[in-house]
Every structure is written in C-alpha cells, then in structure tokens.
PDB file of C-alpha atoms in Angstrom:
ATOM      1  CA  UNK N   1      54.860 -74.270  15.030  1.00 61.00           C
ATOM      2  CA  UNK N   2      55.105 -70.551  14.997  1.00 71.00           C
ATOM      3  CA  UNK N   3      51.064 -69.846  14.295  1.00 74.00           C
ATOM      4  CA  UNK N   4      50.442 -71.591  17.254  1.00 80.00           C
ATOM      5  CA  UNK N   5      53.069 -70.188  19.283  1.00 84.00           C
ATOM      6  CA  UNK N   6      51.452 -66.695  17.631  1.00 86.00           C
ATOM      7  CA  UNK N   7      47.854 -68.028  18.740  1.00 84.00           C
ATOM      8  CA  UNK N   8      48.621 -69.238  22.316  1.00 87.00           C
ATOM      9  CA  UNK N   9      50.688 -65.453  23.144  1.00 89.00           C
ATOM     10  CA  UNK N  10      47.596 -63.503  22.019  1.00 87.00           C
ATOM     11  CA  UNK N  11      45.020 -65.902  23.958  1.00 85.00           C
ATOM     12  CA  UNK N  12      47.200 -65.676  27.045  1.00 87.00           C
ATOM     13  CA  UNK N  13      47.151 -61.776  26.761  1.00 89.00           C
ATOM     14  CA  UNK N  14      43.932 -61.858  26.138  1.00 85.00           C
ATOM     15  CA  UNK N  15      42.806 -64.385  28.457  1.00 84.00           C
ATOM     16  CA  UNK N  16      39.855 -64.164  31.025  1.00 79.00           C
ATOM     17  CA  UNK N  17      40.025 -66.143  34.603  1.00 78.00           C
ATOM     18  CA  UNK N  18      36.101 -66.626  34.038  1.00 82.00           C
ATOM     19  CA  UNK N  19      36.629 -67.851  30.873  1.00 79.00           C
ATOM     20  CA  UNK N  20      38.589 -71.277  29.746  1.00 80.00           C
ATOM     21  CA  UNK N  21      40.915 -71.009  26.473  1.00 80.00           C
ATOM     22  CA  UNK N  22      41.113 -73.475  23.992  1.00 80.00           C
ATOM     23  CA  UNK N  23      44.180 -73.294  21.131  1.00 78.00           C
ATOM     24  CA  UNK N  24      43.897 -75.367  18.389  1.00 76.00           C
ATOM     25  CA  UNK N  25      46.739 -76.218  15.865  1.00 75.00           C
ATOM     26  CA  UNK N  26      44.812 -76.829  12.593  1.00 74.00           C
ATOM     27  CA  UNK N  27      48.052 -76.478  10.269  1.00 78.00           C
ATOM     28  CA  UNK N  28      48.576 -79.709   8.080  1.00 84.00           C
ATOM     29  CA  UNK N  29      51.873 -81.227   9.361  1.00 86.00           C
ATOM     30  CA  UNK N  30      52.589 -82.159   5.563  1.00 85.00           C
ATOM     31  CA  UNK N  31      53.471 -78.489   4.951  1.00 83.00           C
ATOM     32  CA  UNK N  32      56.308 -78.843   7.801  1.00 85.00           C
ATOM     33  CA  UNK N  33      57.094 -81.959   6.668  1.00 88.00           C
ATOM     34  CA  UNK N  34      61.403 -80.985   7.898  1.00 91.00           C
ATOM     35  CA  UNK N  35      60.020 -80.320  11.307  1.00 90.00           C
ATOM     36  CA  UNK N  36      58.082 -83.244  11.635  1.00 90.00           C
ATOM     37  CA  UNK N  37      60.765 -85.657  10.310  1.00 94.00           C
ATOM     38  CA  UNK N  38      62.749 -83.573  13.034  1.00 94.00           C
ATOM     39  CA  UNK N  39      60.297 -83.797  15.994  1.00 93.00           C
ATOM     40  CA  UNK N  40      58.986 -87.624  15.231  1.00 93.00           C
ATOM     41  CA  UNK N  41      61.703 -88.823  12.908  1.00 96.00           C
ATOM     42  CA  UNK N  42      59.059 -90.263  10.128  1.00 95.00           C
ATOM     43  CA  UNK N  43      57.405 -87.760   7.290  1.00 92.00           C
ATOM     44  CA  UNK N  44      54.414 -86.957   8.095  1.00 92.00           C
ATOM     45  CA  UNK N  45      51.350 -88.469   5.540  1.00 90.00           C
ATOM     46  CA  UNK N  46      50.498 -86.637   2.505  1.00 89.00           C
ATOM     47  CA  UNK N  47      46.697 -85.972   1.830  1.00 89.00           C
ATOM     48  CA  UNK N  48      46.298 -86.319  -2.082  1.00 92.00           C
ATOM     49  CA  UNK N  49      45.950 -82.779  -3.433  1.00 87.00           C
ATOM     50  CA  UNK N  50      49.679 -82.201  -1.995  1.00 86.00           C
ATOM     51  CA  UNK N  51      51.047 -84.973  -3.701  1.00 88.00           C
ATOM     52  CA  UNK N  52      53.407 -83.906  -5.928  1.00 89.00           C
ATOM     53  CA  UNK N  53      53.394 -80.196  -5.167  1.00 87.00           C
ATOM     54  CA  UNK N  54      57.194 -79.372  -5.335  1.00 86.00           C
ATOM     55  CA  UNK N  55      57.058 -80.522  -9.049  1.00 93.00           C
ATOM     56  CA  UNK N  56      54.103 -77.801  -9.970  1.00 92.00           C
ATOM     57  CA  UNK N  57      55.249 -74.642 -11.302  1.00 93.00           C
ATOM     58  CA  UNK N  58      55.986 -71.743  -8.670  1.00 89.00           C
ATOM     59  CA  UNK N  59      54.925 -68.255  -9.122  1.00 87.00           C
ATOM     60  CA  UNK N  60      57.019 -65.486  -7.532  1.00 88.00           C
ATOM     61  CA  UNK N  61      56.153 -61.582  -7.746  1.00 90.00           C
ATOM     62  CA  UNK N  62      58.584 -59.162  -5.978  1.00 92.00           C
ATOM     63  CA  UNK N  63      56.694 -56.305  -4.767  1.00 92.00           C
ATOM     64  CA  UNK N  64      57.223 -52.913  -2.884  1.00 93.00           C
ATOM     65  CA  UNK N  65      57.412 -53.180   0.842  1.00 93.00           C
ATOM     66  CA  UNK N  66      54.432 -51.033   1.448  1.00 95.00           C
ATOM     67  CA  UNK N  67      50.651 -51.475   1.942  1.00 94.00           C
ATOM     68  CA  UNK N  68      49.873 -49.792  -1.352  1.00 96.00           C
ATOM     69  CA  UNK N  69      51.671 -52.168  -3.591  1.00 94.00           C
ATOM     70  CA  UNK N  70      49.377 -55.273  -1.720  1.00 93.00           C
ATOM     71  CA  UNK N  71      46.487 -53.173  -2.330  1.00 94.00           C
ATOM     72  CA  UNK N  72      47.716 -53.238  -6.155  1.00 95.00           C
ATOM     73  CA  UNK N  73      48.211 -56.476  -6.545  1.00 92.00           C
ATOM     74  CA  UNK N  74      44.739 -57.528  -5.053  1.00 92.00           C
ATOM     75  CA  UNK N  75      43.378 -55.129  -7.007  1.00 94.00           C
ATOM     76  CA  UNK N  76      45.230 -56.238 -10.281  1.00 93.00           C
ATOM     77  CA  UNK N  77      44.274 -59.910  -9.566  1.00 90.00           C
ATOM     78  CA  UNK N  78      40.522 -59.623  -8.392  1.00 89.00           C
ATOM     79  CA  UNK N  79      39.666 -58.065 -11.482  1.00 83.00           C
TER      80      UNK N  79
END
C-alpha cells in the first residue's frame, strides 16, 4: 500500500533512537479490493456503506494544475 510505504519513509527519516515508531495501516482493504484478491487471492469483506459503490453516480471536475484553481474550487464548494 503506497500510504504506508509513504508513512513508514517519513517515520524512518524522522525517526529517534530514544524513541520507538509505530506505523499503522488504517486504509480499508475494500478500497484495494485488486490488490487484495492479488496478495490473498479472496476479496476482501465489504463494510455496508461501500456496498454497491461502483453503481453510484461519479463526479469528475478537470481543473488547472495549480494551487489557485484548488483554492477555487474549495472556495466555490464551501460556500
């Protein structure tokens, strides 16, 4: 899982010999379902509020590359 590999480079960088680190993986391994099915060859079990989320609409907004087109669009959708 990349976010932990992310997680575990910036503890080790960080890390202190006085100090014990701790990385935990708190991803749900329904939203990697392909990698799980890959890693432990079953699908991984569904909590309720994902069943059924490939059939929901998907909304998709291209945007600039550039910080002040994010700014915009939290702007646009806080208000």
């Amino acid at each position: 899982d990349t976010h932990t590999a992310d997680g575990l480079k910036v503890g080790s960088e960080l890390r202190s010999s006085e100090m014990p680190m701790v990385v935990l993986e708190t991803a749900l391994p329904a939203k990697f379902e392909e990698t799980i099915v890959e890693a432990l060859g079953r699908r991984p079990e569904r909590p309720p509020a994902l069943q059924g989320i490939e059939d929901l609409p998907q909304r998709v907004e291209v945007i600039d590359v550039s910080v002040e087109a994010v700014k915009a669009i939290i702007e646009r959708e806080l208000h």
